[in-house]
Amino acid sequence: MSSISGQITGQNRRFLFLQGPHGPFFSRLGKMLTRAGAEVWRVGFNAGDQVFWRDRDRFIPFTEPQEVWPDRFAELIDTYDITDIVLYGDTRPIHAQAVKIAQAQGLGVHVFEEGYLRPYWVTYEREGSNGHSRLMQMSVPDMQDTLANAELDIPEAPAHWGDMRHHVFYGALYHWFVMFRNGRYANFKPHRALSVRKEFQLYIQRLVLMPMLALDRIIATLRIKYGGFPYHLALLQLEHDSSFQKHSPFDSMTDFLALAIEGFKQGAAPHHHLVFKAHPLEDGRVPLRREIRRLAREHGVEGRVHYVRGGKLAKLLDHARSAITVNSTAAQQVLWRGLPLKVFGDAVFAKPEFVSTQPLADFFALPTRPDNRAYRDYRHFLLETSQVVGGFYSSRGRRQLLRQVVDMMLTHDDPYEALKQGTAAPRQQLRVVK
C-alpha cells in the first residue's frame, strides 16, 4: 500500500481496466481512483466499452484480432508500467488470459462480480471469483476463528433482485452500440455463443414483454401458493453465465433439468411437487418451459412439476421443503432460511456444514437440514470481507459501492487477509428502501 502519514493513496499505482459491468460504474470507479492519486487507463474491445468510458485520453482501443490479445496485453503492461488490472468476471477468454499473465508478473488483480449475497451487495475479490475465489479453499472453522473479534449486525436476507430495470436497460444500450456503432472494432468477438444482434434482440424483447412476463409470473406463483401441496424448489440460472459454464458438471441447462426431474420421480413422495424458478434475467434463449414440460411427461410427473419466470424468490421459499441448484448464488437465501440445500457445481457456499451430500433421490425423500449456526458465521464472514454494499447499475447503488470499494482496492491486503490482520475498515450498514 502506498501511503503518506498513514493515509490510503493511489500514489505509484497504475490501473488498467478491462471489461466491466454494463453502464458507467467502471468510469466512475476510474475517476475516483484518479482522485486518489493513481493513474488509470481503460482497454476497450468494442463500442459498448468505449461509450461508457468518459476519459477519452485514457482510453486504449483494442481493434486487432483477438488471437494477438495476450501479446498486446503484455505490451500494455510494459508500456504503461501497470501495477494492477481491474475486470468484471474472470472467465471470459480475454480476462482469463490477462489474469494469467498479470499473476505471472506479480500484478494486482481486482475482480468484480455480482454479489454472492445479492442483490444489495456486490463481490470484490483479488485474483479470482466464484470457482477461482479464495473462499473455495477456506473452511468454516477458519472463518469462525477470523471472526472472533469482528462485530457486525447481520441484516436479513434480501427478498428481491436489485436494480433489475437498470440492468436490463444498460444491457440493451450496450448491445445497441456494439451492433450499430462497432465499425472500428470489426475483429471483436463476443465471449458468449449468441451473436451481438441476437443478444440485443433478446434485451429489447425482455424490456417490451416485462408487463406480460410479470403477469405470467404472478399467476404461476399464486397457483403454487394456494395449491396446498408440499414442494421442492429448483433454482435455475443463466445457461450462458460463467458460473454455469466454467464451474458446473453440465454441458447445458437441459442436462440439469433432466437430472432434477429424474431424481424427483425416484425419491419424492407422490404428493410432493417440484417448482423450477427461472433466473430473474432469463431471456428465453433456452426454451426452459418447453423442456420442463417434455421431461415431466417422459417421467410421468407432468401434474406435479411447475415453472415460474423469475420474480421474488422469498415468496416461493416461504413454503418450500428444500431446494436444489447447480451453483446459483440464490442458494444463499435458501440457507439463510435454514432449508435443506443440494448443489451440483463448484460454489463458494458449498461447505459440508450446510450443503447436503445425499444422493439426489435420497435428498428428495428425506433431506438433511443445514447447520444454521455455521451458515450464519459463514455469511457474517462474507459481509465483513468480499461483499460490499451497493450495486453496479443504479446511481444510488454506485454511490454506495464507491464509498467503500476504492479504499479496499488501494490497501495492500485482500478483503480476507485484511479482516484476519485486523486492518479491514468498518462496513457500511445496509439501508434498504422499501
Tab-separated table of C-alpha atoms in Angstrom:
chain	number	residue	atom	x	y	z
A	1	MET	CA	0.000	0.000	0.000
A	2	SER	CA	1.276	3.439	-0.936
A	3	SER	CA	0.690	5.767	1.988
A	4	ILE	CA	1.619	9.209	3.321
A	5	SER	CA	1.321	9.670	7.079
A	6	GLY	CA	-0.887	6.599	7.256
A	7	GLN	CA	-3.297	7.800	4.553
A	8	ILE	CA	-4.556	5.486	1.833
A	9	THR	CA	-3.429	6.860	-1.512
A	10	GLY	CA	-3.093	5.742	-5.113
A	11	GLN	CA	0.400	7.181	-5.440
A	12	ASN	CA	2.637	4.932	-7.603
A	13	ARG	CA	-0.346	2.767	-8.612
A	14	ARG	CA	-1.224	2.377	-12.286
A	15	PHE	CA	-4.503	0.584	-13.032
A	16	LEU	CA	-5.505	-0.964	-16.340
A	17	PHE	CA	-9.250	-1.587	-16.637
A	18	LEU	CA	-10.561	-4.308	-18.930
A	19	GLN	CA	-14.266	-5.104	-19.487
A	20	GLY	CA	-16.719	-4.125	-16.765
A	21	PRO	CA	-20.420	-4.400	-15.975
A	22	HIS	CA	-22.761	-2.660	-18.422
A	23	GLY	CA	-23.147	1.010	-17.586
A	24	PRO	CA	-20.993	3.773	-16.089
A	25	PHE	CA	-19.649	2.044	-12.969
A	26	PHE	CA	-16.112	1.428	-14.261
A	27	SER	CA	-15.853	5.011	-15.482
A	28	ARG	CA	-16.873	6.360	-12.060
A	29	LEU	CA	-14.510	3.963	-10.324
A	30	GLY	CA	-11.592	5.036	-12.534
A	31	LYS	CA	-12.368	8.685	-11.833
A	32	MET	CA	-12.247	8.174	-8.081
A	33	LEU	CA	-9.008	6.176	-8.269
A	34	THR	CA	-7.521	9.077	-10.229
A	35	ARG	CA	-8.619	11.479	-7.497
A	36	ALA	CA	-6.840	9.213	-5.023
A	37	GLY	CA	-3.582	9.785	-6.914
A	38	ALA	CA	-3.487	6.703	-9.138
A	39	GLU	CA	-3.035	6.618	-12.908
A	40	VAL	CA	-5.847	4.852	-14.728
A	41	TRP	CA	-6.288	3.510	-18.292
A	42	ARG	CA	-9.060	1.515	-19.911
A	43	VAL	CA	-8.814	-1.020	-22.735
A	44	GLY	CA	-11.934	-1.117	-24.909
A	45	PHE	CA	-12.849	-4.102	-27.060
A	46	ASN	CA	-15.983	-2.711	-28.682
A	47	ALA	CA	-18.121	0.413	-28.997
A	48	GLY	CA	-20.105	-0.531	-25.876
A	49	ASP	CA	-16.929	-0.425	-23.804
A	50	GLN	CA	-15.963	2.890	-25.360
A	51	VAL	CA	-19.243	4.751	-24.888
A	52	PHE	CA	-19.325	4.171	-21.140
A	53	TRP	CA	-15.733	5.353	-20.508
A	54	ARG	CA	-15.717	9.122	-20.102
A	55	ASP	CA	-11.948	9.835	-20.094
A	56	ARG	CA	-11.082	9.648	-23.790
A	57	ASP	CA	-7.400	10.485	-23.140
A	58	ARG	CA	-7.075	7.334	-21.053
A	59	PHE	CA	-8.928	5.000	-23.387
A	60	ILE	CA	-6.974	2.371	-25.360
A	61	PRO	CA	-8.957	0.752	-28.213
A	62	PHE	CA	-8.077	-2.844	-28.976
A	63	THR	CA	-9.032	-3.320	-32.637
A	64	GLU	CA	-6.733	-6.180	-33.596
A	65	PRO	CA	-7.717	-9.855	-33.961
A	66	GLN	CA	-8.320	-11.355	-30.534
A	67	GLU	CA	-5.704	-14.022	-31.174
A	68	VAL	CA	-3.000	-11.393	-30.593
A	69	TRP	CA	-4.558	-10.102	-27.356
A	70	PRO	CA	-2.135	-11.888	-24.968
A	71	ASP	CA	0.882	-10.309	-26.685
A	72	ARG	CA	-0.831	-6.924	-26.841
A	73	PHE	CA	-1.782	-7.113	-23.171
A	74	ALA	CA	1.826	-7.887	-22.199
A	75	GLU	CA	2.934	-4.857	-24.231
A	76	LEU	CA	0.425	-2.611	-22.470
A	77	ILE	CA	1.682	-3.723	-19.070
A	78	ASP	CA	5.215	-2.780	-20.081
A	79	THR	CA	4.339	0.456	-21.909
A	80	TYR	CA	2.246	1.925	-19.094
A	81	ASP	CA	4.177	0.274	-16.242
A	82	ILE	CA	0.924	-1.234	-14.959
A	83	THR	CA	0.758	-2.338	-11.326
A	84	ASP	CA	-2.877	-3.526	-11.201
A	85	ILE	CA	-5.619	-4.767	-13.535
A	86	VAL	CA	-9.365	-4.409	-12.931
A	87	LEU	CA	-12.052	-6.575	-14.526
A	88	TYR	CA	-15.602	-7.883	-14.190
A	89	GLY	CA	-15.679	-11.670	-14.154
A	90	ASP	CA	-12.510	-13.708	-14.633
A	91	THR	CA	-13.588	-16.474	-17.016
A	92	ARG	CA	-14.270	-14.797	-20.379
A	93	PRO	CA	-11.255	-15.586	-22.615
A	94	ILE	CA	-9.733	-12.090	-22.747
A	95	HIS	CA	-9.916	-11.849	-18.961
A	96	ALA	CA	-8.656	-15.356	-18.252
A	97	GLN	CA	-5.631	-14.720	-20.473
A	98	ALA	CA	-4.967	-11.347	-18.855
A	99	VAL	CA	-5.241	-12.734	-15.318
A	100	LYS	CA	-2.752	-15.491	-16.090
A	101	ILE	CA	-0.201	-13.017	-17.471
A	102	ALA	CA	-0.777	-10.491	-14.680
A	103	GLN	CA	-0.342	-13.086	-11.950
A	104	ALA	CA	2.872	-14.351	-13.549
A	105	GLN	CA	4.243	-10.798	-13.381
A	106	GLY	CA	3.100	-10.157	-9.821
A	107	LEU	CA	0.452	-7.548	-10.664
A	108	GLY	CA	-2.561	-6.904	-8.512
A	109	VAL	CA	-5.722	-8.483	-9.947
A	110	HIS	CA	-9.001	-6.843	-8.863
A	111	VAL	CA	-12.096	-8.878	-9.753
A	112	PHE	CA	-15.657	-7.579	-9.537
A	113	GLU	CA	-18.646	-9.879	-9.805
A	114	GLU	CA	-22.334	-9.915	-8.946
A	115	GLY	CA	-22.800	-10.304	-5.211
A	116	TYR	CA	-22.633	-13.693	-3.572
A	117	LEU	CA	-25.284	-12.183	-1.282
A	118	ARG	CA	-27.144	-10.252	-3.954
A	119	PRO	CA	-28.965	-8.035	-4.595
A	120	TYR	CA	-27.807	-5.401	-2.098
A	121	TRP	CA	-24.129	-6.311	-2.259
A	122	VAL	CA	-21.549	-6.848	-4.999
A	123	THR	CA	-18.471	-9.049	-4.843
A	124	TYR	CA	-14.945	-7.646	-4.788
A	125	GLU	CA	-12.017	-10.067	-4.603
A	126	ARG	CA	-8.377	-10.336	-5.585
A	127	GLU	CA	-7.061	-12.889	-8.108
A	128	GLY	CA	-10.382	-14.647	-8.834
A	129	SER	CA	-14.079	-15.065	-8.053
A	130	ASN	CA	-16.659	-17.858	-7.894
A	131	GLY	CA	-14.829	-21.148	-8.504
A	132	HIS	CA	-11.494	-19.281	-8.520
A	133	SER	CA	-12.181	-17.455	-5.242
A	134	ARG	CA	-10.025	-17.891	-2.140
A	135	LEU	CA	-13.260	-18.908	-0.429
A	136	MET	CA	-13.050	-22.264	-2.183
A	137	GLN	CA	-10.046	-23.183	-0.028
A	138	MET	CA	-11.359	-21.741	3.250
A	139	SER	CA	-13.116	-23.885	5.844
A	140	VAL	CA	-15.913	-22.652	8.067
A	141	PRO	CA	-13.788	-23.191	11.231
A	142	ASP	CA	-11.100	-20.944	9.710
A	143	MET	CA	-13.713	-18.255	9.080
A	144	GLN	CA	-15.039	-18.590	12.624
A	145	ASP	CA	-11.533	-18.122	14.031
A	146	THR	CA	-11.055	-14.974	11.946
A	147	LEU	CA	-14.408	-13.591	13.111
A	148	ALA	CA	-13.501	-13.909	16.780
A	149	ASN	CA	-13.033	-10.151	17.203
A	150	ALA	CA	-15.401	-8.902	14.475
A	151	GLU	CA	-18.622	-7.089	15.263
A	152	LEU	CA	-21.480	-6.728	12.760
A	153	ASP	CA	-25.243	-6.846	12.917
A	154	ILE	CA	-26.335	-9.250	10.211
A	155	PRO	CA	-29.232	-7.917	8.104
A	156	GLU	CA	-31.990	-10.186	6.904
A	157	ALA	CA	-31.723	-11.862	3.522
A	158	PRO	CA	-32.991	-9.603	0.702
A	159	ALA	CA	-36.304	-10.584	-0.799
A	160	HIS	CA	-35.882	-9.477	-4.410
A	161	TRP	CA	-33.419	-8.771	-7.179
A	162	GLY	CA	-31.934	-5.265	-7.152
A	163	ASP	CA	-31.612	-2.756	-10.000
A	164	MET	CA	-33.384	-5.055	-12.465
A	165	ARG	CA	-34.667	-2.391	-14.829
A	166	HIS	CA	-31.342	-0.549	-14.790
A	167	HIS	CA	-29.527	-3.803	-15.500
A	168	VAL	CA	-31.697	-4.654	-18.499
A	169	PHE	CA	-31.614	-1.064	-19.814
A	170	TYR	CA	-27.813	-0.795	-19.742
A	171	GLY	CA	-27.506	-4.248	-21.294
A	172	ALA	CA	-29.748	-3.216	-24.190
A	173	LEU	CA	-27.902	0.089	-24.660
A	174	TYR	CA	-24.507	-1.617	-24.588
A	175	HIS	CA	-25.522	-4.139	-27.242
A	176	TRP	CA	-27.081	-1.402	-29.393
A	177	PHE	CA	-23.701	0.340	-29.643
A	178	VAL	CA	-21.924	-2.943	-30.351
A	179	MET	CA	-24.415	-3.759	-33.088
A	180	PHE	CA	-24.709	-0.351	-34.794
A	181	ARG	CA	-21.514	1.577	-33.912
A	182	ASN	CA	-18.863	-1.126	-33.895
A	183	GLY	CA	-17.160	-0.452	-37.234
A	184	ARG	CA	-13.873	0.404	-35.546
A	185	TYR	CA	-13.894	-2.957	-33.762
A	186	ALA	CA	-14.513	-5.293	-36.680
A	187	ASN	CA	-12.402	-8.016	-35.036
A	188	PHE	CA	-14.428	-8.090	-31.820
A	189	LYS	CA	-15.813	-11.487	-30.839
A	190	PRO	CA	-18.379	-11.758	-28.011
A	191	HIS	CA	-17.496	-14.193	-25.243
A	192	ARG	CA	-20.946	-15.792	-25.488
A	193	ALA	CA	-22.228	-18.115	-28.182
A	194	LEU	CA	-25.032	-15.854	-29.408
A	195	SER	CA	-24.374	-13.064	-31.882
A	196	VAL	CA	-24.470	-9.445	-30.692
A	197	ARG	CA	-27.605	-8.901	-32.811
A	198	LYS	CA	-29.407	-11.760	-31.081
A	199	GLU	CA	-28.292	-10.527	-27.647
A	200	PHE	CA	-29.693	-7.074	-28.460
A	201	GLN	CA	-32.976	-8.535	-29.704
A	202	LEU	CA	-33.370	-10.534	-26.514
A	203	TYR	CA	-32.759	-7.462	-24.319
A	204	ILE	CA	-35.326	-5.429	-26.265
A	205	GLN	CA	-37.805	-8.293	-26.180
A	206	ARG	CA	-37.469	-8.548	-22.420
A	207	LEU	CA	-37.989	-4.799	-21.950
A	208	VAL	CA	-41.136	-4.860	-24.108
A	209	LEU	CA	-42.593	-8.003	-22.561
A	210	MET	CA	-41.894	-7.141	-18.906
A	211	PRO	CA	-45.584	-6.468	-18.039
A	212	MET	CA	-46.755	-9.701	-19.712
A	213	LEU	CA	-43.990	-11.741	-18.105
A	214	ALA	CA	-44.857	-10.250	-14.722
A	215	LEU	CA	-48.492	-11.334	-15.124
A	216	ASP	CA	-47.457	-14.861	-16.097
A	217	ARG	CA	-45.172	-14.991	-13.049
A	218	ILE	CA	-47.872	-13.764	-10.679
A	219	ILE	CA	-50.386	-16.365	-11.906
A	220	ALA	CA	-47.867	-19.218	-11.613
A	221	THR	CA	-46.811	-18.116	-8.120
A	222	LEU	CA	-50.414	-17.879	-6.901
A	223	ARG	CA	-51.166	-21.376	-8.203
A	224	ILE	CA	-48.279	-22.729	-6.158
A	225	LYS	CA	-49.044	-20.631	-3.091
A	226	TYR	CA	-52.672	-21.726	-2.937
A	227	GLY	CA	-52.133	-25.241	-4.270
A	228	GLY	CA	-51.828	-26.667	-0.782
A	229	PHE	CA	-49.134	-29.182	-1.765
A	230	PRO	CA	-45.606	-29.620	-0.338
A	231	TYR	CA	-42.964	-28.683	-2.888
A	232	HIS	CA	-39.241	-28.621	-3.553
A	233	LEU	CA	-37.612	-25.701	-5.346
A	234	ALA	CA	-35.104	-25.926	-8.208
A	235	LEU	CA	-33.185	-22.663	-8.629
A	236	LEU	CA	-32.209	-22.143	-12.255
A	237	GLN	CA	-29.509	-19.852	-13.559
A	238	LEU	CA	-28.484	-18.486	-16.923
A	239	GLU	CA	-27.010	-21.212	-19.118
A	240	HIS	CA	-24.537	-18.703	-20.581
A	241	ASP	CA	-23.412	-17.453	-17.148
A	242	SER	CA	-19.769	-18.101	-16.331
A	243	SER	CA	-20.612	-19.950	-13.092
A	244	PHE	CA	-22.644	-22.496	-15.041
A	245	GLN	CA	-20.263	-22.696	-17.995
A	246	LYS	CA	-16.992	-22.943	-16.080
A	247	HIS	CA	-17.869	-24.303	-12.649
A	248	SER	CA	-20.532	-26.950	-13.183
A	249	PRO	CA	-20.581	-30.576	-14.431
A	250	PHE	CA	-23.333	-29.907	-17.003
A	251	ASP	CA	-22.986	-29.072	-20.696
A	252	SER	CA	-26.436	-27.479	-20.844
A	253	MET	CA	-29.304	-26.457	-18.590
A	254	THR	CA	-31.383	-29.267	-20.097
A	255	ASP	CA	-28.940	-31.764	-18.572
A	256	PHE	CA	-29.665	-30.314	-15.132
A	257	LEU	CA	-33.417	-30.275	-15.736
A	258	ALA	CA	-33.329	-33.958	-16.701
A	259	LEU	CA	-31.310	-34.926	-13.613
A	260	ALA	CA	-33.595	-32.932	-11.306
A	261	ILE	CA	-36.836	-34.413	-12.650
A	262	GLU	CA	-35.463	-37.962	-12.641
A	263	GLY	CA	-34.300	-37.598	-9.022
A	264	PHE	CA	-37.660	-36.109	-8.063
A	265	LYS	CA	-39.502	-39.001	-9.715
A	266	GLN	CA	-37.382	-41.569	-7.881
A	267	GLY	CA	-37.281	-40.047	-4.419
A	268	ALA	CA	-40.033	-37.539	-3.705
A	269	ALA	CA	-43.275	-38.549	-2.016
A	270	PRO	CA	-46.125	-38.936	-4.543
A	271	HIS	CA	-47.995	-35.917	-3.159
A	272	HIS	CA	-44.931	-33.624	-3.388
A	273	HIS	CA	-44.358	-31.191	-6.275
A	274	LEU	CA	-41.249	-29.707	-7.917
A	275	VAL	CA	-41.052	-25.994	-8.793
A	276	PHE	CA	-38.442	-24.674	-11.226
A	277	LYS	CA	-37.755	-20.968	-10.716
A	278	ALA	CA	-36.046	-19.155	-13.590
A	279	HIS	CA	-33.250	-16.624	-13.130
A	280	PRO	CA	-34.576	-13.022	-12.986
A	281	LEU	CA	-32.684	-12.186	-16.199
A	282	GLU	CA	-33.729	-15.286	-18.148
A	283	ASP	CA	-34.342	-14.084	-21.715
A	284	GLY	CA	-35.736	-17.116	-23.476
A	285	ARG	CA	-32.660	-18.219	-25.379
A	286	VAL	CA	-33.143	-21.635	-23.777
A	287	PRO	CA	-36.752	-22.985	-24.056
A	288	LEU	CA	-36.955	-23.864	-20.376
A	289	ARG	CA	-40.736	-24.176	-20.083
A	290	ARG	CA	-40.908	-26.469	-23.115
A	291	GLU	CA	-38.047	-28.667	-21.892
A	292	ILE	CA	-39.510	-28.945	-18.395
A	293	ARG	CA	-42.897	-29.995	-19.772
A	294	ARG	CA	-41.283	-32.556	-22.096
A	295	LEU	CA	-39.168	-34.097	-19.346
A	296	ALA	CA	-42.074	-34.136	-16.880
A	297	ARG	CA	-44.209	-36.052	-19.399
A	298	GLU	CA	-41.421	-38.535	-20.070
A	299	HIS	CA	-41.145	-39.310	-16.341
A	300	GLY	CA	-44.892	-39.329	-15.705
A	301	VAL	CA	-44.886	-36.383	-13.269
A	302	GLU	CA	-46.326	-33.639	-15.504
A	303	GLY	CA	-49.050	-32.755	-12.995
A	304	ARG	CA	-46.511	-32.217	-10.243
A	305	VAL	CA	-43.902	-30.030	-11.966
A	306	HIS	CA	-44.190	-26.237	-12.291
A	307	TYR	CA	-42.233	-23.381	-13.884
A	308	VAL	CA	-42.050	-19.785	-12.591
A	309	ARG	CA	-40.486	-16.912	-14.547
A	310	GLY	CA	-38.121	-15.002	-12.237
A	311	GLY	CA	-39.739	-12.804	-9.593
A	312	LYS	CA	-39.277	-12.686	-5.843
A	313	LEU	CA	-37.619	-15.796	-4.509
A	314	ALA	CA	-38.795	-15.156	-0.940
A	315	LYS	CA	-42.438	-15.842	-1.830
A	316	LEU	CA	-41.534	-19.331	-3.002
A	317	LEU	CA	-39.022	-20.048	-0.241
A	318	ASP	CA	-41.573	-19.247	2.449
A	319	HIS	CA	-43.370	-22.552	1.771
A	320	ALA	CA	-40.637	-24.748	0.207
A	321	ARG	CA	-39.441	-28.011	1.767
A	322	SER	CA	-35.963	-27.934	0.204
A	323	ALA	CA	-34.020	-26.555	-2.759
A	324	ILE	CA	-31.551	-27.741	-5.371
A	325	THR	CA	-29.339	-25.787	-7.763
A	326	VAL	CA	-26.211	-26.075	-9.860
A	327	ASN	CA	-24.350	-23.252	-8.130
A	328	SER	CA	-26.707	-20.254	-8.122
A	329	THR	CA	-25.966	-17.572	-5.548
A	330	ALA	CA	-29.710	-17.539	-4.843
A	331	ALA	CA	-28.947	-20.601	-2.728
A	332	GLN	CA	-27.681	-18.205	-0.065
A	333	GLN	CA	-31.292	-17.205	0.605
A	334	VAL	CA	-32.190	-20.873	0.966
A	335	LEU	CA	-29.506	-21.364	3.593
A	336	TRP	CA	-30.430	-18.151	5.394
A	337	ARG	CA	-33.880	-19.657	5.971
A	338	GLY	CA	-32.412	-22.929	7.216
A	339	LEU	CA	-33.812	-25.013	4.350
A	340	PRO	CA	-32.075	-28.171	3.104
A	341	LEU	CA	-29.942	-27.497	0.020
A	342	LYS	CA	-28.176	-29.643	-2.569
A	343	VAL	CA	-25.751	-28.252	-5.148
A	344	PHE	CA	-24.071	-29.877	-8.145
A	345	GLY	CA	-21.378	-27.405	-9.215
A	346	ASP	CA	-18.462	-25.632	-7.596
A	347	ALA	CA	-19.695	-22.793	-5.396
A	348	VAL	CA	-18.235	-20.607	-2.666
A	349	PHE	CA	-21.106	-21.630	-0.355
A	350	ALA	CA	-20.794	-25.388	-0.936
A	351	LYS	CA	-19.442	-26.179	2.529
A	352	PRO	CA	-20.135	-29.576	4.146
A	353	GLU	CA	-21.648	-27.921	7.209
A	354	PHE	CA	-24.685	-26.682	5.300
A	355	VAL	CA	-24.912	-28.361	1.876
A	356	SER	CA	-26.281	-31.892	1.606
A	357	THR	CA	-24.072	-34.720	0.322
A	358	GLN	CA	-27.014	-37.122	-0.132
A	359	PRO	CA	-27.771	-38.763	-3.489
A	360	LEU	CA	-30.491	-36.728	-5.183
A	361	ALA	CA	-33.289	-39.277	-4.776
A	362	ASP	CA	-32.492	-39.603	-1.061
A	363	PHE	CA	-32.425	-35.814	-0.757
A	364	PHE	CA	-35.923	-35.502	-2.223
A	365	ALA	CA	-37.131	-38.317	0.038
A	366	LEU	CA	-35.739	-37.005	3.339
A	367	PRO	CA	-33.332	-34.041	3.008
A	368	THR	CA	-30.846	-33.251	5.759
A	369	ARG	CA	-31.008	-29.769	7.215
A	370	PRO	CA	-28.046	-27.360	7.261
A	371	ASP	CA	-26.126	-26.264	10.342
A	372	ASN	CA	-27.693	-22.828	10.761
A	373	ARG	CA	-25.074	-21.554	13.178
A	374	ALA	CA	-22.273	-22.475	10.775
A	375	TYR	CA	-24.038	-20.753	7.873
A	376	ARG	CA	-24.629	-17.562	9.842
A	377	ASP	CA	-20.933	-17.445	10.695
A	378	TYR	CA	-20.088	-18.002	7.037
A	379	ARG	CA	-22.453	-15.229	5.943
A	380	HIS	CA	-21.079	-12.934	8.624
A	381	PHE	CA	-17.570	-13.587	7.262
A	382	LEU	CA	-18.625	-12.659	3.715
A	383	LEU	CA	-20.273	-9.432	4.878
A	384	GLU	CA	-17.026	-8.436	6.615
A	385	THR	CA	-14.870	-9.241	3.579
A	386	SER	CA	-15.780	-9.624	-0.100
A	387	GLN	CA	-19.414	-8.436	-0.028
A	388	VAL	CA	-19.667	-4.673	-0.422
A	389	VAL	CA	-22.895	-2.700	-0.018
A	390	GLY	CA	-24.083	-1.209	-3.309
A	391	GLY	CA	-24.713	-2.110	-6.935
A	392	PHE	CA	-23.355	-1.605	-10.444
A	393	TYR	CA	-26.450	-0.415	-12.270
A	394	SER	CA	-28.390	2.242	-10.352
A	395	SER	CA	-26.909	5.607	-9.404
A	396	ARG	CA	-27.755	5.016	-5.744
A	397	GLY	CA	-26.084	1.601	-5.799
A	398	ARG	CA	-22.934	3.002	-7.413
A	399	ARG	CA	-22.665	5.743	-4.818
A	400	GLN	CA	-22.885	3.210	-2.005
A	401	LEU	CA	-20.332	0.936	-3.625
A	402	LEU	CA	-17.751	3.636	-4.366
A	403	ARG	CA	-17.776	4.863	-0.775
A	404	GLN	CA	-16.207	1.583	0.307
A	405	VAL	CA	-14.536	-0.253	-2.539
A	406	VAL	CA	-11.909	2.313	-3.626
A	407	ASP	CA	-10.160	2.113	-0.255
A	408	MET	CA	-10.347	-1.688	-0.436
A	409	MET	CA	-8.575	-1.611	-3.800
A	410	LEU	CA	-5.814	0.689	-2.594
A	411	THR	CA	-4.912	-1.271	0.526
A	412	HIS	CA	-2.244	-3.962	0.407
A	413	ASP	CA	-4.283	-6.855	1.802
A	414	ASP	CA	-7.178	-8.516	0.043
A	415	PRO	CA	-10.545	-8.416	1.882
A	416	TYR	CA	-9.993	-11.768	3.592
A	417	GLU	CA	-6.470	-11.036	4.779
A	418	ALA	CA	-7.477	-7.539	5.914
A	419	LEU	CA	-10.061	-8.984	8.286
A	420	LYS	CA	-7.577	-11.554	9.561
A	421	GLN	CA	-4.940	-8.866	10.176
A	422	GLY	CA	-7.421	-6.503	11.795
A	423	THR	CA	-6.979	-3.799	9.137
A	424	ALA	CA	-10.392	-4.080	7.471
A	425	ALA	CA	-12.393	-0.863	7.632
A	426	PRO	CA	-15.824	-0.956	9.305
A	427	ARG	CA	-18.521	-1.791	6.786
A	428	GLN	CA	-21.451	0.382	5.866
A	429	GLN	CA	-24.702	-0.741	7.392
A	430	LEU	CA	-27.281	-1.781	4.831
A	431	ARG	CA	-30.182	0.612	4.437
A	432	VAL	CA	-32.924	-0.902	2.300
A	433	VAL	CA	-35.552	1.466	0.940
A	434	LYS	CA	-38.872	-0.386	0.807
